[in-house]
Amino acid sequence: MADLMNRALYGYLDSNQIEQMSLQWHITTECDQRCKHCYMFGSDDYLEQKNNKLSLEESFLLVDEFYKLFKGFKTRGNIYLSGGDPILSSDFWDILDYIHRKYRDDIYVGILGNSFHIDTEVAKCLKSYGVSAYQISLDGLENTHDYIRKKGSFNDALRALECLHNAGIITMVMFTINECNYQDALPLFEFINTLDYIDSFCIDRMIPIGNALVNNDIQPIDKEIYKKLLYDIYKYEVINNPRINVAKKDNLWKLFLNERGLTDPIRYTESTVCTGCLAGVQAFSVLADGSVYACRRLDIKSGKFPESSLIDIYFNSQLHKDIRDISRYEECNNCSLLKYCRGCPAMKYAVNGDIFSPDPTCWRYR
């Protein structure tokens, strides 16, 4: 049973096998919000991203190279367009059109964006260009969310999610959790579960970079509070069998489920790894100016496109090679979950300055 849960939640990832590959592409810095935990506006290279964005021709080349990269692994590819708000990019519709015309059967397209420029017609247009899913953030109930993001944005998010659902697009809600909003997590989940136009709910931890460093009330969540919250969400799932899927993205879900006997460490060959963080392995990010990161929230640049090809960066970037070498995770090496957890490198680096240190939210480390 535990092994079946492993397969269902995480799959198997061998050193020579990639299950799928995802590109999170921040095509613009333009945005209608200035969220209190945003990593973009407070970054050192924000102006570089803003003033030196890729040309449309370079953007098309990026799509072509990504296709070659994941096809080399004989797997499927996902592109998630983000920003800022990707719809505000002057190249947004051209990029969508290019992906749809050339790679509609090979690339799954999702959007990570805001709600303000979504209406019925835009939603239908997104669907016609092959957009399968759209993620909008809700960082609490109305007062909390509007405080963190923008006044009126909570109700506008619900309006847009309904438009997207009606157009046949999968609707996803992301909750970025911190000390300011964690008490809203379960009530928000209960509320959106009463709505018939939201398909999934995901909790992810706020990483203390960018704007979060200057907003004192936006701090990382305490590990014991987080553990209790995961328990509350899981208990609600078991008792209520909610319509909405809970996307267990954070690796600490694996620790939580393992402690309850629902997963079991996989012990196969030395080369077999059961996922863990996908950054630099099955996923990476590209910013508006072509800067490549293993993860957008892991504040270490691993290369620059088009000066270097995506394939060269993926295989030869020292950061990507280090992340893929699980023997380097010294503090995790004594943990039975080494092969399918290893925590969050972005959180480790933001707090400890070392991606191989213990995850500061991991309650197994005292």
Tab-separated table of N, CA and C in Angstrom, residues 113-276:
chain	number	residue	atom	x	y	z
A	113	GLY	N	-0.931	33.648	-13.477
A	113	GLY	CA	-1.131	35.072	-13.673
A	113	GLY	C	-2.118	35.695	-12.722
A	114	ASN	N	-2.464	36.931	-13.020
A	114	ASN	CA	-3.447	37.684	-12.232
A	114	ASN	C	-4.826	37.558	-12.876
A	115	SER	N	-5.774	38.222	-12.256
A	115	SER	CA	-7.161	38.106	-12.706
A	115	SER	C	-7.658	39.310	-13.494
A	116	PHE	N	-6.969	40.429	-13.385
A	116	PHE	CA	-7.554	41.710	-13.770
A	116	PHE	C	-7.863	41.864	-15.253
A	117	HIS	N	-7.205	41.085	-16.092
A	117	HIS	CA	-7.401	41.215	-17.536
A	117	HIS	C	-8.091	39.986	-18.128
A	118	ILE	N	-8.739	39.217	-17.261
A	118	ILE	CA	-9.507	38.057	-17.701
A	118	ILE	C	-10.984	38.418	-17.741
A	119	ASP	N	-11.614	38.158	-18.859
A	119	ASP	CA	-13.069	38.229	-18.948
A	119	ASP	C	-13.522	37.051	-19.809
A	120	THR	N	-14.807	36.999	-20.119
A	120	THR	CA	-15.341	35.851	-20.859
A	120	THR	C	-14.656	35.664	-22.203
A	121	GLU	N	-14.459	36.751	-22.943
A	121	GLU	CA	-13.861	36.650	-24.271
A	121	GLU	C	-12.387	36.268	-24.197
A	122	VAL	N	-11.671	36.856	-23.247
A	122	VAL	CA	-10.250	36.518	-23.099
A	122	VAL	C	-10.100	35.049	-22.723
A	123	ALA	N	-10.964	34.577	-21.818
A	123	ALA	CA	-10.904	33.176	-21.404
A	123	ALA	C	-11.145	32.247	-22.596
A	124	LYS	N	-12.108	32.562	-23.415
A	124	LYS	CA	-12.369	31.748	-24.609
A	124	LYS	C	-11.180	31.778	-25.562
A	125	CYS	N	-10.553	32.935	-25.675
A	125	CYS	CA	-9.400	33.069	-26.559
A	125	CYS	C	-8.224	32.234	-26.044
A	126	LEU	N	-8.011	32.267	-24.717
A	126	LEU	CA	-6.955	31.442	-24.121
A	126	LEU	C	-7.187	29.970	-24.444
A	127	LYS	N	-8.421	29.545	-24.304
A	127	LYS	CA	-8.753	28.152	-24.593
A	127	LYS	C	-8.489	27.814	-26.053
A	128	SER	N	-8.806	28.743	-26.957
A	128	SER	CA	-8.610	28.482	-28.389
A	128	SER	C	-7.132	28.383	-28.744
A	129	TYR	N	-6.267	29.006	-27.938
A	129	TYR	CA	-4.827	28.929	-28.157
A	129	TYR	C	-4.201	27.750	-27.413
A	130	GLY	N	-5.013	26.881	-26.848
A	130	GLY	CA	-4.494	25.661	-26.246
A	130	GLY	C	-4.103	25.754	-24.795
A	131	VAL	N	-4.488	26.830	-24.103
A	131	VAL	CA	-4.187	26.936	-22.675
A	131	VAL	C	-5.050	25.935	-21.917
A	132	SER	N	-4.407	25.076	-21.136
A	132	SER	CA	-5.129	24.022	-20.419
A	132	SER	C	-5.485	24.413	-18.999
A	133	ALA	N	-4.623	25.212	-18.344
A	133	ALA	CA	-4.835	25.520	-16.926
A	133	ALA	C	-4.406	26.955	-16.644
A	134	TYR	N	-5.043	27.546	-15.650
A	134	TYR	CA	-4.715	28.916	-15.239
A	134	TYR	C	-4.685	28.964	-13.710
A	135	GLN	N	-3.557	29.418	-13.169
A	135	GLN	CA	-3.396	29.525	-11.713
A	135	GLN	C	-3.480	30.975	-11.271
A	136	ILE	N	-4.332	31.232	-10.277
A	136	ILE	CA	-4.454	32.547	-9.667
A	136	ILE	C	-4.241	32.390	-8.164
A	137	SER	N	-3.542	33.314	-7.556
A	137	SER	CA	-3.261	33.229	-6.129
A	137	SER	C	-4.417	33.760	-5.294
A	138	LEU	N	-4.708	33.055	-4.221
A	138	LEU	CA	-5.554	33.551	-3.137
A	138	LEU	C	-4.766	33.328	-1.858
A	139	ASP	N	-4.337	34.393	-1.246
A	139	ASP	CA	-3.448	34.293	-0.087
A	139	ASP	C	-4.173	34.511	1.227
A	140	GLY	N	-5.429	34.092	1.274
A	140	GLY	CA	-6.231	34.224	2.473
A	140	GLY	C	-7.653	34.587	2.104
A	141	LEU	N	-8.473	34.744	3.118
A	141	LEU	CA	-9.805	35.279	2.888
A	141	LEU	C	-9.696	36.740	2.495
A	142	GLU	N	-10.806	37.391	2.201
A	142	GLU	CA	-10.776	38.676	1.509
A	142	GLU	C	-9.868	39.708	2.159
A	143	ASN	N	-10.024	39.972	3.441
A	143	ASN	CA	-9.240	41.036	4.083
A	143	ASN	C	-7.749	40.725	4.050
A	144	THR	N	-7.390	39.483	4.351
A	144	THR	CA	-5.975	39.100	4.373
A	144	THR	C	-5.382	39.152	2.975
A	145	HIS	N	-6.083	38.557	2.025
A	145	HIS	CA	-5.580	38.537	0.649
A	145	HIS	C	-5.397	39.953	0.109
A	146	ASP	N	-6.397	40.804	0.290
A	146	ASP	CA	-6.315	42.172	-0.240
A	146	ASP	C	-5.210	42.962	0.447
A	147	TYR	N	-4.920	42.658	1.704
A	147	TYR	CA	-3.826	43.328	2.413
A	147	TYR	C	-2.482	42.934	1.800
A	148	ILE	N	-2.327	41.661	1.478
A	148	ILE	CA	-1.056	41.175	0.942
A	148	ILE	C	-0.870	41.588	-0.512
A	149	ARG	N	-1.948	41.594	-1.299
A	149	ARG	CA	-1.822	41.796	-2.731
A	149	ARG	C	-2.362	43.145	-3.209
A	150	LYS	N	-3.662	43.317	-3.213
A	150	LYS	CA	-4.227	44.566	-3.717
A	150	LYS	C	-5.698	44.611	-3.345
A	151	LYS	N	-6.168	45.776	-2.924
A	151	LYS	CA	-7.563	45.919	-2.534
A	151	LYS	C	-8.479	45.559	-3.704
A	152	GLY	N	-9.442	44.715	-3.427
A	152	GLY	CA	-10.386	44.285	-4.445
A	152	GLY	C	-9.947	43.066	-5.228
A	153	SER	N	-8.724	42.612	-4.987
A	153	SER	CA	-8.197	41.526	-5.812
A	153	SER	C	-8.800	40.167	-5.446
A	154	PHE	N	-9.266	39.990	-4.219
A	154	PHE	CA	-9.871	38.713	-3.830
A	154	PHE	C	-11.122	38.442	-4.668
A	155	ASN	N	-12.044	39.392	-4.662
A	155	ASN	CA	-13.291	39.195	-5.401
A	155	ASN	C	-13.051	39.147	-6.906
A	156	ASP	N	-12.060	39.898	-7.373
A	156	ASP	CA	-11.768	39.855	-8.807
A	156	ASP	C	-11.190	38.497	-9.192
A	157	ALA	N	-10.399	37.889	-8.297
A	157	ALA	CA	-9.848	36.562	-8.569
A	157	ALA	C	-10.968	35.542	-8.725
A	158	LEU	N	-11.979	35.612	-7.848
A	158	LEU	CA	-13.101	34.679	-7.943
A	158	LEU	C	-13.866	34.881	-9.256
A	159	ARG	N	-14.038	36.140	-9.640
A	159	ARG	CA	-14.731	36.440	-10.898
A	159	ARG	C	-13.989	35.825	-12.075
A	160	ALA	N	-12.675	36.017	-12.111
A	160	ALA	CA	-11.874	35.517	-13.232
A	160	ALA	C	-11.831	33.992	-13.254
A	161	LEU	N	-11.718	33.377	-12.071
A	161	LEU	CA	-11.693	31.918	-12.014
A	161	LEU	C	-12.967	31.321	-12.594
A	162	GLU	N	-14.099	31.975	-12.355
A	162	GLU	CA	-15.362	31.486	-12.909
A	162	GLU	C	-15.381	31.635	-14.432
A	163	CYS	N	-14.864	32.747	-14.931
A	163	CYS	CA	-14.775	32.939	-16.392
A	163	CYS	C	-13.915	31.849	-17.033
A	164	LEU	N	-12.778	31.558	-16.415
A	164	LEU	CA	-11.866	30.554	-16.951
A	164	LEU	C	-12.500	29.166	-16.926
A	165	HIS	N	-13.152	28.853	-15.818
A	165	HIS	CA	-13.831	27.559	-15.703
A	165	HIS	C	-14.902	27.401	-16.786
A	166	ASN	N	-15.660	28.439	-16.997
A	166	ASN	CA	-16.731	28.380	-17.991
A	166	ASN	C	-16.197	28.207	-19.410
A	167	ALA	N	-14.941	28.602	-19.612
A	167	ALA	CA	-14.319	28.434	-20.933
A	167	ALA	C	-13.679	27.054	-21.093
A	168	GLY	N	-13.749	26.233	-20.037
A	168	GLY	CA	-13.184	24.888	-20.121
A	168	GLY	C	-11.728	24.798	-19.739
A	169	ILE	N	-11.221	25.789	-18.991
A	169	ILE	CA	-9.830	25.814	-18.549
A	169	ILE	C	-9.760	25.348	-17.091
A	170	ILE	N	-8.805	24.486	-16.776
A	170	ILE	CA	-8.604	24.023	-15.401
A	170	ILE	C	-8.198	25.209	-14.533
A	171	THR	N	-8.865	25.377	-13.392
A	171	THR	CA	-8.601	26.521	-12.518
A	171	THR	C	-7.885	26.066	-11.252
A	172	MET	N	-6.764	26.726	-10.973
A	172	MET	CA	-5.923	26.355	-9.838
A	172	MET	C	-5.754	27.562	-8.917
A	173	VAL	N	-5.849	27.325	-7.605
A	173	VAL	CA	-5.622	28.365	-6.608
A	173	VAL	C	-4.334	28.061	-5.869
A	174	MET	N	-3.437	29.039	-5.823
A	174	MET	CA	-2.189	28.922	-5.073
A	174	MET	C	-2.274	29.783	-3.815
A	175	PHE	N	-1.927	29.200	-2.681
A	175	PHE	CA	-1.897	29.904	-1.396
A	175	PHE	C	-0.447	29.939	-0.938
A	176	THR	N	0.169	31.132	-0.942
A	176	THR	CA	1.549	31.286	-0.483
A	176	THR	C	1.526	31.592	1.004
A	177	ILE	N	1.970	30.636	1.804
A	177	ILE	CA	1.747	30.695	3.246
A	177	ILE	C	2.900	31.361	3.987
A	178	ASN	N	2.559	32.173	4.977
A	178	ASN	CA	3.547	32.822	5.822
A	178	ASN	C	2.918	33.085	7.189
A	179	GLU	N	3.653	33.753	8.077
A	179	GLU	CA	3.157	34.000	9.435
A	179	GLU	C	1.942	34.914	9.449
A	180	CYS	N	1.776	35.707	8.396
A	180	CYS	CA	0.680	36.678	8.342
A	180	CYS	C	-0.653	36.036	7.999
A	181	ASN	N	-0.636	34.922	7.244
A	181	ASN	CA	-1.896	34.427	6.685
A	181	ASN	C	-2.222	32.969	6.974
A	182	TYR	N	-1.361	32.259	7.713
A	182	TYR	CA	-1.562	30.811	7.846
A	182	TYR	C	-2.902	30.452	8.469
A	183	GLN	N	-3.442	31.327	9.324
A	183	GLN	CA	-4.719	31.022	9.974
A	183	GLN	C	-5.888	31.019	8.983
A	184	ASP	N	-5.675	31.600	7.799
A	184	ASP	CA	-6.724	31.622	6.777
A	184	ASP	C	-6.702	30.401	5.866
A	185	ALA	N	-5.672	29.572	5.969
A	185	ALA	CA	-5.492	28.496	4.990
A	185	ALA	C	-6.667	27.515	4.983
A	186	LEU	N	-6.998	26.952	6.117
A	186	LEU	CA	-8.097	25.990	6.159
A	186	LEU	C	-9.449	26.646	5.874
A	187	PRO	N	-9.768	27.803	6.490
A	187	PRO	CA	-11.038	28.463	6.140
A	187	PRO	C	-11.146	28.793	4.653
A	188	LEU	N	-10.043	29.192	4.029
A	188	LEU	CA	-10.075	29.472	2.592
A	188	LEU	C	-10.362	28.195	1.806
A	189	PHE	N	-9.696	27.110	2.164
A	189	PHE	CA	-9.924	25.839	1.493
A	189	PHE	C	-11.385	25.401	1.632
A	190	GLU	N	-11.928	25.540	2.821
A	190	GLU	CA	-13.330	25.191	3.046
A	190	GLU	C	-14.253	26.059	2.190
A	191	PHE	N	-13.915	27.355	2.082
A	191	PHE	CA	-14.752	28.275	1.302
A	191	PHE	C	-14.722	27.944	-0.183
A	192	ILE	N	-13.522	27.798	-0.758
A	192	ILE	CA	-13.466	27.584	-2.206
A	192	ILE	C	-14.001	26.199	-2.574
A	193	ASN	N	-14.022	25.280	-1.609
A	193	ASN	CA	-14.600	23.966	-1.888
A	193	ASN	C	-16.113	24.045	-2.096
A	194	THR	N	-16.736	25.154	-1.640
A	194	THR	CA	-18.174	25.338	-1.872
A	194	THR	C	-18.458	25.896	-3.258
A	195	LEU	N	-17.406	26.328	-3.971
A	195	LEU	CA	-17.568	26.897	-5.302
A	195	LEU	C	-17.383	25.799	-6.342
A	196	ASP	N	-18.136	25.858	-7.404
A	196	ASP	CA	-18.066	24.779	-8.394
A	196	ASP	C	-17.149	25.100	-9.567
A	197	TYR	N	-16.375	26.181	-9.455
A	197	TYR	CA	-15.548	26.568	-10.596
A	197	TYR	C	-14.054	26.589	-10.275
A	198	ILE	N	-13.648	25.969	-9.163
A	198	ILE	CA	-12.234	25.867	-8.815
A	198	ILE	C	-11.879	24.387	-8.730
A	199	ASP	N	-10.774	24.015	-9.404
A	199	ASP	CA	-10.432	22.601	-9.521
A	199	ASP	C	-9.367	22.130	-8.538
A	200	SER	N	-8.406	22.982	-8.188
A	200	SER	CA	-7.338	22.522	-7.300
A	200	SER	C	-6.867	23.626	-6.378
A	201	PHE	N	-6.267	23.203	-5.280
A	201	PHE	CA	-5.782	24.104	-4.233
A	201	PHE	C	-4.396	23.639	-3.834
A	202	CYS	N	-3.465	24.577	-3.777
A	202	CYS	CA	-2.086	24.232	-3.432
A	202	CYS	C	-1.540	25.220	-2.415
A	203	ILE	N	-0.852	24.698	-1.410
A	203	ILE	CA	-0.151	25.527	-0.432
A	203	ILE	C	1.338	25.449	-0.727
A	204	ASP	N	1.987	26.593	-0.768
A	204	ASP	CA	3.440	26.615	-0.896
A	204	ASP	C	3.994	27.658	0.061
A	205	ARG	N	5.180	27.403	0.562
A	205	ARG	CA	5.759	28.303	1.555
A	205	ARG	C	6.324	29.576	0.935
A	206	MET	N	6.145	30.695	1.612
A	206	MET	CA	6.761	31.942	1.192
A	206	MET	C	8.268	31.851	1.430
A	207	ILE	N	9.045	32.224	0.411
A	207	ILE	CA	10.501	32.250	0.521
A	207	ILE	C	10.922	33.688	0.840
A	208	PRO	N	11.718	33.903	1.896
A	208	PRO	CA	12.059	35.265	2.316
A	208	PRO	C	13.105	35.924	1.423
A	209	ILE	N	12.679	36.344	0.240
A	209	ILE	CA	13.507	37.117	-0.672
A	209	ILE	C	12.665	38.270	-1.195
A	210	GLY	N	13.282	39.220	-1.881
A	210	GLY	CA	12.539	40.321	-2.488
A	210	GLY	C	11.799	41.165	-1.466
A	211	ASN	N	10.522	41.462	-1.773
A	211	ASN	CA	9.725	42.324	-0.898
A	211	ASN	C	9.552	41.758	0.504
A	212	ALA	N	9.607	40.443	0.645
A	212	ALA	CA	9.412	39.826	1.960
A	212	ALA	C	10.491	40.253	2.954
A	213	LEU	N	11.631	40.668	2.450
A	213	LEU	CA	12.718	41.069	3.337
A	213	LEU	C	12.476	42.422	3.985
A	214	VAL	N	11.582	43.231	3.413
A	214	VAL	CA	11.346	44.566	3.973
A	214	VAL	C	9.967	44.686	4.604
A	215	ASN	N	9.156	43.624	4.530
A	215	ASN	CA	7.845	43.612	5.173
A	215	ASN	C	7.915	42.702	6.397
A	216	ASN	N	7.987	43.305	7.567
A	216	ASN	CA	8.272	42.546	8.784
A	216	ASN	C	7.182	41.546	9.152
A	217	ASP	N	5.931	41.787	8.721
A	217	ASP	CA	4.861	40.865	9.083
A	217	ASP	C	4.741	39.705	8.092
A	218	ILE	N	5.536	39.724	7.025
A	218	ILE	CA	5.540	38.628	6.052
A	218	ILE	C	6.788	37.793	6.305
A	219	GLN	N	6.693	36.871	7.250
A	219	GLN	CA	7.825	36.051	7.656
A	219	GLN	C	7.535	34.576	7.371
A	220	PRO	N	8.592	33.760	7.215
A	220	PRO	CA	8.370	32.320	7.000
A	220	PRO	C	7.595	31.702	8.150
A	221	ILE	N	6.798	30.717	7.842
A	221	ILE	CA	5.965	30.074	8.841
A	221	ILE	C	6.804	29.176	9.747
A	222	ASP	N	6.444	29.129	11.016
A	222	ASP	CA	7.117	28.273	11.990
A	222	ASP	C	6.884	26.807	11.632
A	223	LYS	N	7.898	25.968	11.849
A	223	LYS	CA	7.824	24.569	11.414
A	223	LYS	C	6.716	23.789	12.120
A	224	GLU	N	6.515	24.023	13.411
A	224	GLU	CA	5.482	23.286	14.128
A	224	GLU	C	4.083	23.744	13.728
A	225	ILE	N	3.934	25.032	13.472
A	225	ILE	CA	2.649	25.538	12.977
A	225	ILE	C	2.345	24.956	11.610
A	226	TYR	N	3.372	24.856	10.781
A	226	TYR	CA	3.183	24.319	9.434
A	226	TYR	C	2.792	22.842	9.490
A	227	LYS	N	3.470	22.082	10.352
A	227	LYS	CA	3.136	20.667	10.510
A	227	LYS	C	1.681	20.498	10.930
A	228	LYS	N	1.229	21.319	11.881
A	228	LYS	CA	-0.154	21.239	12.351
A	228	LYS	C	-1.123	21.618	11.224
A	229	LEU	N	-0.753	22.597	10.412
A	229	LEU	CA	-1.625	23.007	9.313
A	229	LEU	C	-1.772	21.896	8.276
A	230	LEU	N	-0.666	21.222	7.943
A	230	LEU	CA	-0.761	20.100	7.009
A	230	LEU	C	-1.683	19.020	7.578
A	231	TYR	N	-1.591	18.801	8.876
A	231	TYR	CA	-2.489	17.830	9.516
A	231	TYR	C	-3.947	18.258	9.364
A	232	ASP	N	-4.220	19.546	9.589
A	232	ASP	CA	-5.604	20.036	9.496
A	232	ASP	C	-6.155	19.900	8.080
A	233	ILE	N	-5.308	20.211	7.074
A	233	ILE	CA	-5.743	20.080	5.683
A	233	ILE	C	-6.003	18.606	5.353
A	234	TYR	N	-5.084	17.750	5.764
A	234	TYR	CA	-5.231	16.326	5.471
A	234	TYR	C	-6.454	15.745	6.193
A	235	LYS	N	-6.669	16.137	7.438
A	235	LYS	CA	-7.833	15.669	8.197
A	235	LYS	C	-9.124	16.088	7.491
A	236	TYR	N	-9.155	17.328	7.007
A	236	TYR	CA	-10.339	17.806	6.289
A	236	TYR	C	-10.576	16.967	5.032
A	237	GLU	N	-9.484	16.627	4.326
A	237	GLU	CA	-9.610	15.775	3.136
A	237	GLU	C	-10.224	14.422	3.477
A	238	VAL	N	-9.702	13.798	4.516
A	238	VAL	CA	-10.132	12.444	4.871
A	238	VAL	C	-11.597	12.429	5.297
A	239	ILE	N	-11.989	13.413	6.104
A	239	ILE	CA	-13.336	13.430	6.664
A	239	ILE	C	-14.367	13.902	5.646
A	240	ASN	N	-14.009	14.915	4.845
A	240	ASN	CA	-15.005	15.571	3.992
A	240	ASN	C	-14.956	15.165	2.518
A	241	ASN	N	-13.889	14.459	2.118
A	241	ASN	CA	-13.748	14.064	0.716
A	241	ASN	C	-14.071	15.235	-0.212
A	242	PRO	N	-13.297	16.320	-0.137
A	242	PRO	CA	-13.636	17.536	-0.888
A	242	PRO	C	-13.592	17.324	-2.396
A	243	ARG	N	-14.389	18.116	-3.090
A	243	ARG	CA	-14.405	18.076	-4.556
A	243	ARG	C	-13.081	18.554	-5.123
A	244	ILE	N	-12.478	19.549	-4.477
A	244	ILE	CA	-11.241	20.159	-4.969
A	244	ILE	C	-10.041	19.277	-4.644
A	245	ASN	N	-9.177	19.118	-5.619
A	245	ASN	CA	-7.928	18.389	-5.423
A	245	ASN	C	-6.931	19.249	-4.637
A	246	VAL	N	-6.282	18.655	-3.639
A	246	VAL	CA	-5.203	19.337	-2.919
A	246	VAL	C	-3.884	18.906	-3.554
A	247	ALA	N	-3.229	19.834	-4.241
A	247	ALA	CA	-1.960	19.538	-4.902
A	247	ALA	C	-0.843	19.579	-3.862
A	248	LYS	N	-0.262	18.440	-3.564
A	248	LYS	CA	0.748	18.349	-2.497
A	248	LYS	C	2.134	18.607	-3.076
A	249	LYS	N	2.359	19.845	-3.445
A	249	LYS	CA	3.585	20.249	-4.123
A	249	LYS	C	4.796	20.278	-3.191
A	250	ASP	N	4.619	20.802	-2.003
A	250	ASP	CA	5.728	20.971	-1.071
A	250	ASP	C	6.267	19.609	-0.646
A	251	ASN	N	7.589	19.442	-0.682
A	251	ASN	CA	8.189	18.170	-0.286
A	251	ASN	C	7.886	17.779	1.149
A	252	LEU	N	7.582	18.741	2.003
A	252	LEU	CA	7.304	18.394	3.390
A	252	LEU	C	5.990	17.629	3.543
A	253	TRP	N	5.150	17.638	2.523
A	253	TRP	CA	4.003	16.738	2.526
A	253	TRP	C	4.489	15.290	2.579
A	254	LYS	N	5.597	15.005	1.940
A	254	LYS	CA	6.121	13.640	1.902
A	254	LYS	C	6.545	13.191	3.297
A	255	LEU	N	7.171	14.093	4.033
A	255	LEU	CA	7.534	13.797	5.408
A	255	LEU	C	6.282	13.574	6.251
A	256	PHE	N	5.314	14.451	6.099
A	256	PHE	CA	4.072	14.340	6.870
A	256	PHE	C	3.380	13.003	6.600
A	257	LEU	N	3.228	12.627	5.334
A	257	LEU	CA	2.539	11.388	4.991
A	257	LEU	C	3.338	10.162	5.421
A	258	ASN	N	4.668	10.270	5.315
A	258	ASN	CA	5.506	9.154	5.735
A	258	ASN	C	5.373	8.891	7.230
A	259	GLU	N	5.295	9.929	8.027
A	259	GLU	CA	5.171	9.762	9.473
A	259	GLU	C	3.851	9.114	9.871
A	260	ARG	N	2.893	9.138	8.961
A	260	ARG	CA	1.603	8.498	9.222
A	260	ARG	C	1.472	7.150	8.532
A	261	GLY	N	2.586	6.633	8.028
A	261	GLY	CA	2.601	5.308	7.431
A	261	GLY	C	1.989	5.234	6.055
A	262	LEU	N	1.803	6.382	5.392
A	262	LEU	CA	1.151	6.402	4.089
A	262	LEU	C	2.125	6.361	2.923
A	263	THR	N	3.397	6.567	3.197
A	263	THR	CA	4.443	6.349	2.194
A	263	THR	C	5.587	5.625	2.886
A	264	ASP	N	6.446	5.060	2.098
A	264	ASP	CA	7.568	4.306	2.641
A	264	ASP	C	8.788	4.639	1.803
A	265	PRO	N	9.954	4.872	2.432
A	265	PRO	CA	11.149	5.175	1.639
A	265	PRO	C	11.409	4.088	0.608
A	266	ILE	N	11.779	4.505	-0.569
A	266	ILE	CA	12.020	3.549	-1.646
A	266	ILE	C	13.470	3.104	-1.592
A	267	ARG	N	13.690	1.805	-1.559
A	267	ARG	CA	15.047	1.256	-1.492
A	267	ARG	C	15.236	0.303	-2.681
A	268	TYR	N	15.647	0.856	-3.781
A	268	TYR	CA	15.907	0.042	-4.960
A	268	TYR	C	17.409	0.089	-5.231
A	269	THR	N	17.823	0.464	-6.429
A	269	THR	CA	19.245	0.547	-6.717
A	269	THR	C	19.783	1.881	-6.243
A	270	GLU	N	21.085	1.986	-6.237
A	270	GLU	CA	21.725	3.227	-5.808
A	270	GLU	C	21.339	4.395	-6.708
A	271	SER	N	20.988	4.111	-7.956
A	271	SER	CA	20.709	5.187	-8.908
A	271	SER	C	19.262	5.652	-8.875
A	272	THR	N	18.405	4.925	-8.166
A	272	THR	CA	16.993	5.259	-8.208
A	272	THR	C	16.647	6.343	-7.203
A	273	VAL	N	15.992	7.393	-7.697
A	273	VAL	CA	15.560	8.503	-6.862
A	273	VAL	C	14.065	8.696	-7.076
A	274	CYS	N	13.333	8.843	-5.998
A	274	CYS	CA	11.896	9.069	-6.122
A	274	CYS	C	11.618	10.563	-5.963
A	275	THR	N	11.841	11.286	-7.004
A	275	THR	CA	11.637	12.736	-7.142
A	275	THR	C	12.361	13.558	-6.084
A	276	GLY	N	11.639	14.222	-5.175
A	276	GLY	CA	12.215	15.316	-4.411
A	276	GLY	C	11.993	16.595	-5.189
